[in-house]
mmCIF file with all atom_site columns, C-alpha atoms in Angstrom:
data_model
loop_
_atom_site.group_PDB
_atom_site.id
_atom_site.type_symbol
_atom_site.label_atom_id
_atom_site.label_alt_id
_atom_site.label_comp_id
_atom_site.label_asym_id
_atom_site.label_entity_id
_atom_site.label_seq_id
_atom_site.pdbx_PDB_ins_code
_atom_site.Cartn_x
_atom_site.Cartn_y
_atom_site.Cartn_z
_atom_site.occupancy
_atom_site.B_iso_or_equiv
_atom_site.pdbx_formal_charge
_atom_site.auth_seq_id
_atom_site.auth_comp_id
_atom_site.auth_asym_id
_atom_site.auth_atom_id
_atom_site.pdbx_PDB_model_num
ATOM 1   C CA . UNK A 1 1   ? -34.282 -11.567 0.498  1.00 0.00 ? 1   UNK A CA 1
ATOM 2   C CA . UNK A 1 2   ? -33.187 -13.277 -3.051 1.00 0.00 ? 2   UNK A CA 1
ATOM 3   C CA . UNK A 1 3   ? -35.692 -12.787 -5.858 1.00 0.00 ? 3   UNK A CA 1
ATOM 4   C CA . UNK A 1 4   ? -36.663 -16.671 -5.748 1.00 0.00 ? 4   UNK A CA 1
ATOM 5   C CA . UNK A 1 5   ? -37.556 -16.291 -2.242 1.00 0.00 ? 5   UNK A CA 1
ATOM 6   C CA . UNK A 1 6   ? -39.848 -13.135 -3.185 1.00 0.00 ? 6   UNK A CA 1
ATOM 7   C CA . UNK A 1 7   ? -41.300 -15.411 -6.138 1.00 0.00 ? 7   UNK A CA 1
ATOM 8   C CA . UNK A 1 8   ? -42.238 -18.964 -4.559 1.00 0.00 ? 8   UNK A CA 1
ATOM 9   C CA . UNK A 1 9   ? -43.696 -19.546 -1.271 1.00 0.00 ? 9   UNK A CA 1
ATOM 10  C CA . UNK A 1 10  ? -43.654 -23.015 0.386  1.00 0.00 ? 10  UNK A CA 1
ATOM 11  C CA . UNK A 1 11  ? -45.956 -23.770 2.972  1.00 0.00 ? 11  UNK A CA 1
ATOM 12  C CA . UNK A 1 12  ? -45.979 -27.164 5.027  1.00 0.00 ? 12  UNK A CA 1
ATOM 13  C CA . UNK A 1 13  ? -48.755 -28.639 7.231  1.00 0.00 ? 13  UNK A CA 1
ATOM 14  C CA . UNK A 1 14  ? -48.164 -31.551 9.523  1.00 0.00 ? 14  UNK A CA 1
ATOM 15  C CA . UNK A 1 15  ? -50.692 -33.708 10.575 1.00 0.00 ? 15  UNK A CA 1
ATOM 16  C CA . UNK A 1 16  ? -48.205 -35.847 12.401 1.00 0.00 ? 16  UNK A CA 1
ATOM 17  C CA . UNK A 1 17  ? -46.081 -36.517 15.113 1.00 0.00 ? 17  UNK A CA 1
ATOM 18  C CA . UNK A 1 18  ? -45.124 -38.885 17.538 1.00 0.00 ? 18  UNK A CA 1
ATOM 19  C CA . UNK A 1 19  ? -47.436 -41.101 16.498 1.00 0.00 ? 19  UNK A CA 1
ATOM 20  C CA . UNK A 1 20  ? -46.324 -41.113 12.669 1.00 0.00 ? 20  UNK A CA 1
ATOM 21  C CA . UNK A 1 21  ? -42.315 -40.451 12.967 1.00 0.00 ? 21  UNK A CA 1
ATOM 22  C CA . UNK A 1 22  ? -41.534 -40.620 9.768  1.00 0.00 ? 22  UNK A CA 1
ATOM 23  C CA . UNK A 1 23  ? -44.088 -38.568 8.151  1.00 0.00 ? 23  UNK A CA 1
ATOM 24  C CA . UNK A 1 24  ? -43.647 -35.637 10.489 1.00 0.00 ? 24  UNK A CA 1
ATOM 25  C CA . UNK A 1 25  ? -39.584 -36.250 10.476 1.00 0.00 ? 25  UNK A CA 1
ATOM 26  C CA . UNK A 1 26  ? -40.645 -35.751 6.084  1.00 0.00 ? 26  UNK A CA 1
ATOM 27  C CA . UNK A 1 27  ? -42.303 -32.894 6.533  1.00 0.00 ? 27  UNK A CA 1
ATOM 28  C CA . UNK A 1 28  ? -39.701 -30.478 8.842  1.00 0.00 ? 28  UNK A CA 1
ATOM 29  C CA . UNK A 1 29  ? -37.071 -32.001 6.524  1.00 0.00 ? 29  UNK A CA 1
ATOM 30  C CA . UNK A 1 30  ? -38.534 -30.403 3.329  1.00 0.00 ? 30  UNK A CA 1
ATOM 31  C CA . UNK A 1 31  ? -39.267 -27.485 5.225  1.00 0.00 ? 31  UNK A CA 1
ATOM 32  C CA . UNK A 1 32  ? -35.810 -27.332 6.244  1.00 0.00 ? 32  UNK A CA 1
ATOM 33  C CA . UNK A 1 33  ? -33.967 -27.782 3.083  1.00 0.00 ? 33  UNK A CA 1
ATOM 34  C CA . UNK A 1 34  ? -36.845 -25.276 1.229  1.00 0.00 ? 34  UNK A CA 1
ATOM 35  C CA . UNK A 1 35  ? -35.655 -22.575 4.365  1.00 0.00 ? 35  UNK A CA 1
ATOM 36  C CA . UNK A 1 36  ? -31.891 -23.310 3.586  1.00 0.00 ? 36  UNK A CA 1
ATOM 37  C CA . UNK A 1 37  ? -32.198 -23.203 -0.341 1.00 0.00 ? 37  UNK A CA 1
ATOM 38  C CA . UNK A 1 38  ? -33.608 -19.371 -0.196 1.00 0.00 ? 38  UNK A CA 1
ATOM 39  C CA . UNK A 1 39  ? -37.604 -20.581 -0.572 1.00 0.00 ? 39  UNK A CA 1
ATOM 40  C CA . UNK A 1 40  ? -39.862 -18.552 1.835  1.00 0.00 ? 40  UNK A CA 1
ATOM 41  C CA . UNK A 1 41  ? -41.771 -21.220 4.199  1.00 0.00 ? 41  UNK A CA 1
ATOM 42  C CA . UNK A 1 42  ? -44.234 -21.110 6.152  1.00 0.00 ? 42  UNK A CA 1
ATOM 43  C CA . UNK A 1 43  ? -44.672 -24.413 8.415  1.00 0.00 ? 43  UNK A CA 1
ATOM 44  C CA . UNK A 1 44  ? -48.252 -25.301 9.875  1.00 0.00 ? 44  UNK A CA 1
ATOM 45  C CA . UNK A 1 45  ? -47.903 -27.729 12.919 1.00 0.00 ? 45  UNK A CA 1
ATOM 46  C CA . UNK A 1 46  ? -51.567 -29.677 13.400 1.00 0.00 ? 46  UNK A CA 1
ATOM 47  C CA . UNK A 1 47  ? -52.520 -32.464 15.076 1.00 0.00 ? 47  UNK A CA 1
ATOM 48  C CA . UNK A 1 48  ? -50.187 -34.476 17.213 1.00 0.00 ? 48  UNK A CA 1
ATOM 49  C CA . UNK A 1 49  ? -47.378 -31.867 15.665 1.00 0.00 ? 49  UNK A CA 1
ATOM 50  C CA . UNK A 1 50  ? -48.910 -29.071 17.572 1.00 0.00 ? 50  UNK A CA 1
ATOM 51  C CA . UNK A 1 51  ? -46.971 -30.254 20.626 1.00 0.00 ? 51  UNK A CA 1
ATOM 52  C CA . UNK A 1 52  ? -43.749 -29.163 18.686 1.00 0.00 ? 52  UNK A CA 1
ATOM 53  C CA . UNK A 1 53  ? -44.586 -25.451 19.226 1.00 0.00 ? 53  UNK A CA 1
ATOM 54  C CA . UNK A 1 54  ? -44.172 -25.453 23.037 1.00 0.00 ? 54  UNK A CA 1
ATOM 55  C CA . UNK A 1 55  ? -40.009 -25.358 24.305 1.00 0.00 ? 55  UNK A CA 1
ATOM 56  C CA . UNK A 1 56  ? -38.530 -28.528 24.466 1.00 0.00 ? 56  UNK A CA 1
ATOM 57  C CA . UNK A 1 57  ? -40.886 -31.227 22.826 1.00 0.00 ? 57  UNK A CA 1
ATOM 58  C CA . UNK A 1 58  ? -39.097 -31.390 19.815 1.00 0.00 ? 58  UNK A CA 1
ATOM 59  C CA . UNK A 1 59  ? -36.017 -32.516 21.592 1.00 0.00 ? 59  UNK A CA 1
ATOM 60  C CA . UNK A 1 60  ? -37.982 -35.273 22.733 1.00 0.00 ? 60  UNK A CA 1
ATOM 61  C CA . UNK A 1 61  ? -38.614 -36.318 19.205 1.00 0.00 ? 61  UNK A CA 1
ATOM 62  C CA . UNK A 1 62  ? -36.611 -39.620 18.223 1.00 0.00 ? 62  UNK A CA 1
ATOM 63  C CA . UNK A 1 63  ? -36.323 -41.167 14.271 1.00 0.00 ? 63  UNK A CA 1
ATOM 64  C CA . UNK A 1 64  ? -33.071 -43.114 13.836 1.00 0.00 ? 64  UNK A CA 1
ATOM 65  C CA . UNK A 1 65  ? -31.165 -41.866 10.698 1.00 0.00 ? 65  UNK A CA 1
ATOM 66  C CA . UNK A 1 66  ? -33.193 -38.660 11.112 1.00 0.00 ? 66  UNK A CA 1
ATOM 67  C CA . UNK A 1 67  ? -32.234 -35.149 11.691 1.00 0.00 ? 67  UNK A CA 1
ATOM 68  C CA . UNK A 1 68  ? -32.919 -33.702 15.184 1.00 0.00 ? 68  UNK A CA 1
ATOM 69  C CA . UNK A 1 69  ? -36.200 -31.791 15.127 1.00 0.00 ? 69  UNK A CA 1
ATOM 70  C CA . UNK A 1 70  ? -34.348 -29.223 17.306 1.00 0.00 ? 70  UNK A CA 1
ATOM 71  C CA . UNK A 1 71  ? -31.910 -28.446 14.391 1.00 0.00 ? 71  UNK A CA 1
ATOM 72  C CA . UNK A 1 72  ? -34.779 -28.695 11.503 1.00 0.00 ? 72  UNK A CA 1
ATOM 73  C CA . UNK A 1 73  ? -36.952 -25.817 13.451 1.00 0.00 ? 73  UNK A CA 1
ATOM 74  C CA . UNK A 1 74  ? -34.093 -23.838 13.691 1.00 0.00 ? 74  UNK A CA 1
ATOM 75  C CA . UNK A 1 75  ? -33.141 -23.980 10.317 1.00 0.00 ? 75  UNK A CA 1
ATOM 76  C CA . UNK A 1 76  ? -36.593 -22.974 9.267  1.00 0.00 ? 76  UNK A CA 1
ATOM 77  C CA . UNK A 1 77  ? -36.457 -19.819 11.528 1.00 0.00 ? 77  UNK A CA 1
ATOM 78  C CA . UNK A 1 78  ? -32.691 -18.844 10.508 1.00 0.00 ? 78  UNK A CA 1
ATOM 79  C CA . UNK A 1 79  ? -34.079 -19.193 6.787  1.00 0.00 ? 79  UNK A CA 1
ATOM 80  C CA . UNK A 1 80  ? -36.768 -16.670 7.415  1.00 0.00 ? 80  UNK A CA 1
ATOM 81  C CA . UNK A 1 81  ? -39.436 -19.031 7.502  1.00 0.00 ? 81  UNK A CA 1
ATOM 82  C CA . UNK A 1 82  ? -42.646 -18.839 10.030 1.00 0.00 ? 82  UNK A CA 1
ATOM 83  C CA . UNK A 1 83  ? -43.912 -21.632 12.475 1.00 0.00 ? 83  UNK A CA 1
ATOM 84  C CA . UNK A 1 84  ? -47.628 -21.836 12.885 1.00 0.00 ? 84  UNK A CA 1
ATOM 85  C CA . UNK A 1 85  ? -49.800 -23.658 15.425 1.00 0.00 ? 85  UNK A CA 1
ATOM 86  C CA . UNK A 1 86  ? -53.855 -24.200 14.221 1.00 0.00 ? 86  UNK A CA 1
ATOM 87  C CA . UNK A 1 87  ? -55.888 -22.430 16.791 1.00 0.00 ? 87  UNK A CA 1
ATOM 88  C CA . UNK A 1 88  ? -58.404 -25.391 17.372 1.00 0.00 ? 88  UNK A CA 1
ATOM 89  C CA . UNK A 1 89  ? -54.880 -27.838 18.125 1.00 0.00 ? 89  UNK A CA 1
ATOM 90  C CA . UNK A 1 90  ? -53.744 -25.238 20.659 1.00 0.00 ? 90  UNK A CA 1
ATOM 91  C CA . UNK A 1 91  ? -57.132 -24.518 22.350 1.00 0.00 ? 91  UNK A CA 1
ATOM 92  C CA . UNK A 1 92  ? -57.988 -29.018 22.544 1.00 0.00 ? 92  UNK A CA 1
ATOM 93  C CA . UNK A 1 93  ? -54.471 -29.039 24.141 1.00 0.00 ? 93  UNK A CA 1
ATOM 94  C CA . UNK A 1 94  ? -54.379 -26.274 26.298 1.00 0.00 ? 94  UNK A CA 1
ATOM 95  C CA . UNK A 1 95  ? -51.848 -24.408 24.848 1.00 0.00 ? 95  UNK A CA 1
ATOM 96  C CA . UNK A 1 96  ? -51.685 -20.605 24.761 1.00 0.00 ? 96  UNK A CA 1
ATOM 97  C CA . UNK A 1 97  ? -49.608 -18.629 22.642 1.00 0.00 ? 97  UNK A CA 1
ATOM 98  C CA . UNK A 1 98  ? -47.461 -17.268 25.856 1.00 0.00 ? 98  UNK A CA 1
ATOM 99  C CA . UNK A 1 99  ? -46.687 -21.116 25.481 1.00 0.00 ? 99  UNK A CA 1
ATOM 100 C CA . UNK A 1 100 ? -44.893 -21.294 22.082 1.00 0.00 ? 100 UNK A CA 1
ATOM 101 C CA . UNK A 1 101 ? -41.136 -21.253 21.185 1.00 0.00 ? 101 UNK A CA 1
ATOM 102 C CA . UNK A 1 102 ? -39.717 -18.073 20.442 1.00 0.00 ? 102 UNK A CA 1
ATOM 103 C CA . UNK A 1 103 ? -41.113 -16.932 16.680 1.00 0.00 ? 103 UNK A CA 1
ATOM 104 C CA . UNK A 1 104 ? -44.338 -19.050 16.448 1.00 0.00 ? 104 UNK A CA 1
ATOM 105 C CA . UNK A 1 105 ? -47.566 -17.953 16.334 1.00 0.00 ? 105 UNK A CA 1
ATOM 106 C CA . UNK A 1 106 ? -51.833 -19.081 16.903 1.00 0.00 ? 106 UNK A CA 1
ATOM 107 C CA . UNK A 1 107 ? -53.589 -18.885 13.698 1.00 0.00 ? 107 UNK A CA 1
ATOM 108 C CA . UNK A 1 108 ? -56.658 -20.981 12.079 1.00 0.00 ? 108 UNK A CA 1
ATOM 109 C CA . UNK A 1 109 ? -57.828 -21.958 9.060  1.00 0.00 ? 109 UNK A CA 1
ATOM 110 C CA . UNK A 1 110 ? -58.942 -18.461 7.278  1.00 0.00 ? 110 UNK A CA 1
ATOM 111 C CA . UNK A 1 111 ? -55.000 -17.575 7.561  1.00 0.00 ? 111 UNK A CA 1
ATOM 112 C CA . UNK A 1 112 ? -53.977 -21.188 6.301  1.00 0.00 ? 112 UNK A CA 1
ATOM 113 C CA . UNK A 1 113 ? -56.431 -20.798 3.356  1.00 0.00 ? 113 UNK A CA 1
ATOM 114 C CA . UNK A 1 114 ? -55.331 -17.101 2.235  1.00 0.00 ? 114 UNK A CA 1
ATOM 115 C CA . UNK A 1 115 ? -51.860 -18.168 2.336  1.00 0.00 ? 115 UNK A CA 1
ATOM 116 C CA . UNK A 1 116 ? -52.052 -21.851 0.275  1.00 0.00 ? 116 UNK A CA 1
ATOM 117 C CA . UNK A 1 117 ? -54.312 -19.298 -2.305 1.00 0.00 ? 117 UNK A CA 1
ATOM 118 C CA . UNK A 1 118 ? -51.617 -16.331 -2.933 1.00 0.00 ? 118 UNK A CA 1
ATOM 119 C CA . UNK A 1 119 ? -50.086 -16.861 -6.845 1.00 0.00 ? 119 UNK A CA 1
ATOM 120 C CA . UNK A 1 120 ? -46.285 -18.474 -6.226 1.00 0.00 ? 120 UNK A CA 1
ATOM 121 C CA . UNK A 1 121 ? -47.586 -21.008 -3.449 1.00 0.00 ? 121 UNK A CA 1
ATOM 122 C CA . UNK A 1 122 ? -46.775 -24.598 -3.170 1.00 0.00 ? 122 UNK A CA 1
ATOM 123 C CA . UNK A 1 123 ? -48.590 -26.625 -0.508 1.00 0.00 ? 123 UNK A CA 1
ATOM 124 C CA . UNK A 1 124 ? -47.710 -29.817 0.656  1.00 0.00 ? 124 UNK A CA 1
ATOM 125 C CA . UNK A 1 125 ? -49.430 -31.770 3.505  1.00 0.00 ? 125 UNK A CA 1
ATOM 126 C CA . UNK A 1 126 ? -47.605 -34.326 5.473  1.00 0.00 ? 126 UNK A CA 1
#
């Protein structure tokens, strides 16, 4: 890990998907580029993004001039980064965290807040 990495901290929540292309298509972008550029991220899928965490639904995902959700989620993950799913969007859509792609986890808010507090954090809500 590269001293900047070890220094700043990016973490990403989106509140959108399907229903908001081009925010959500925003946010895994920036999350992307952060992962490839040596930043440590940590991306929080809420809301209608919360069906991203379960195997296949991001392939689904369609914004002309966009890059594939597919490749942005991997490019987080190759870059280190983590892939979150808010416990209360999980539990009002049924999913469980046997569910999830490979690497992502359940958490709720008390984890979201103590990482958005730690000293080299940016946060950024899409």
């Amino acid at each position: 890990m590269s001293s900047q990495s070890s220094q700043k901290k990016l973490v990403v929540k989106v509140t959108a998907g399907a229903d908001a292309p081009e925010r959500c298509s925003q946010a895994f972008t920036v999350a992307a580029v952060a992962a490839a550029s040596g930043v440590e991220v940590s991306l929080w899928l809420t809301g209608e993004s919360s069906w991203f965490a379960l195997p296949g639904r991001a392939a689904e995902f369609e914004l002309p001039h966009a890059a594939p959700l597919p490749d942005l989620i991997e490019g987080i993950v190759a870059g280190g980064g983590s892939i979150t799913l808010c416990t209360q969007c999980a539990a009002r859509r049924g999913i469980e965290e046997k569910d999830l792609i490979e690497g992502a986890r359940i958490a709720g808010a008390q984890v979201f807040v103590s990482e958005i507090m730690a000293d080299g954090v940016q946060a950024l809500v899409y």
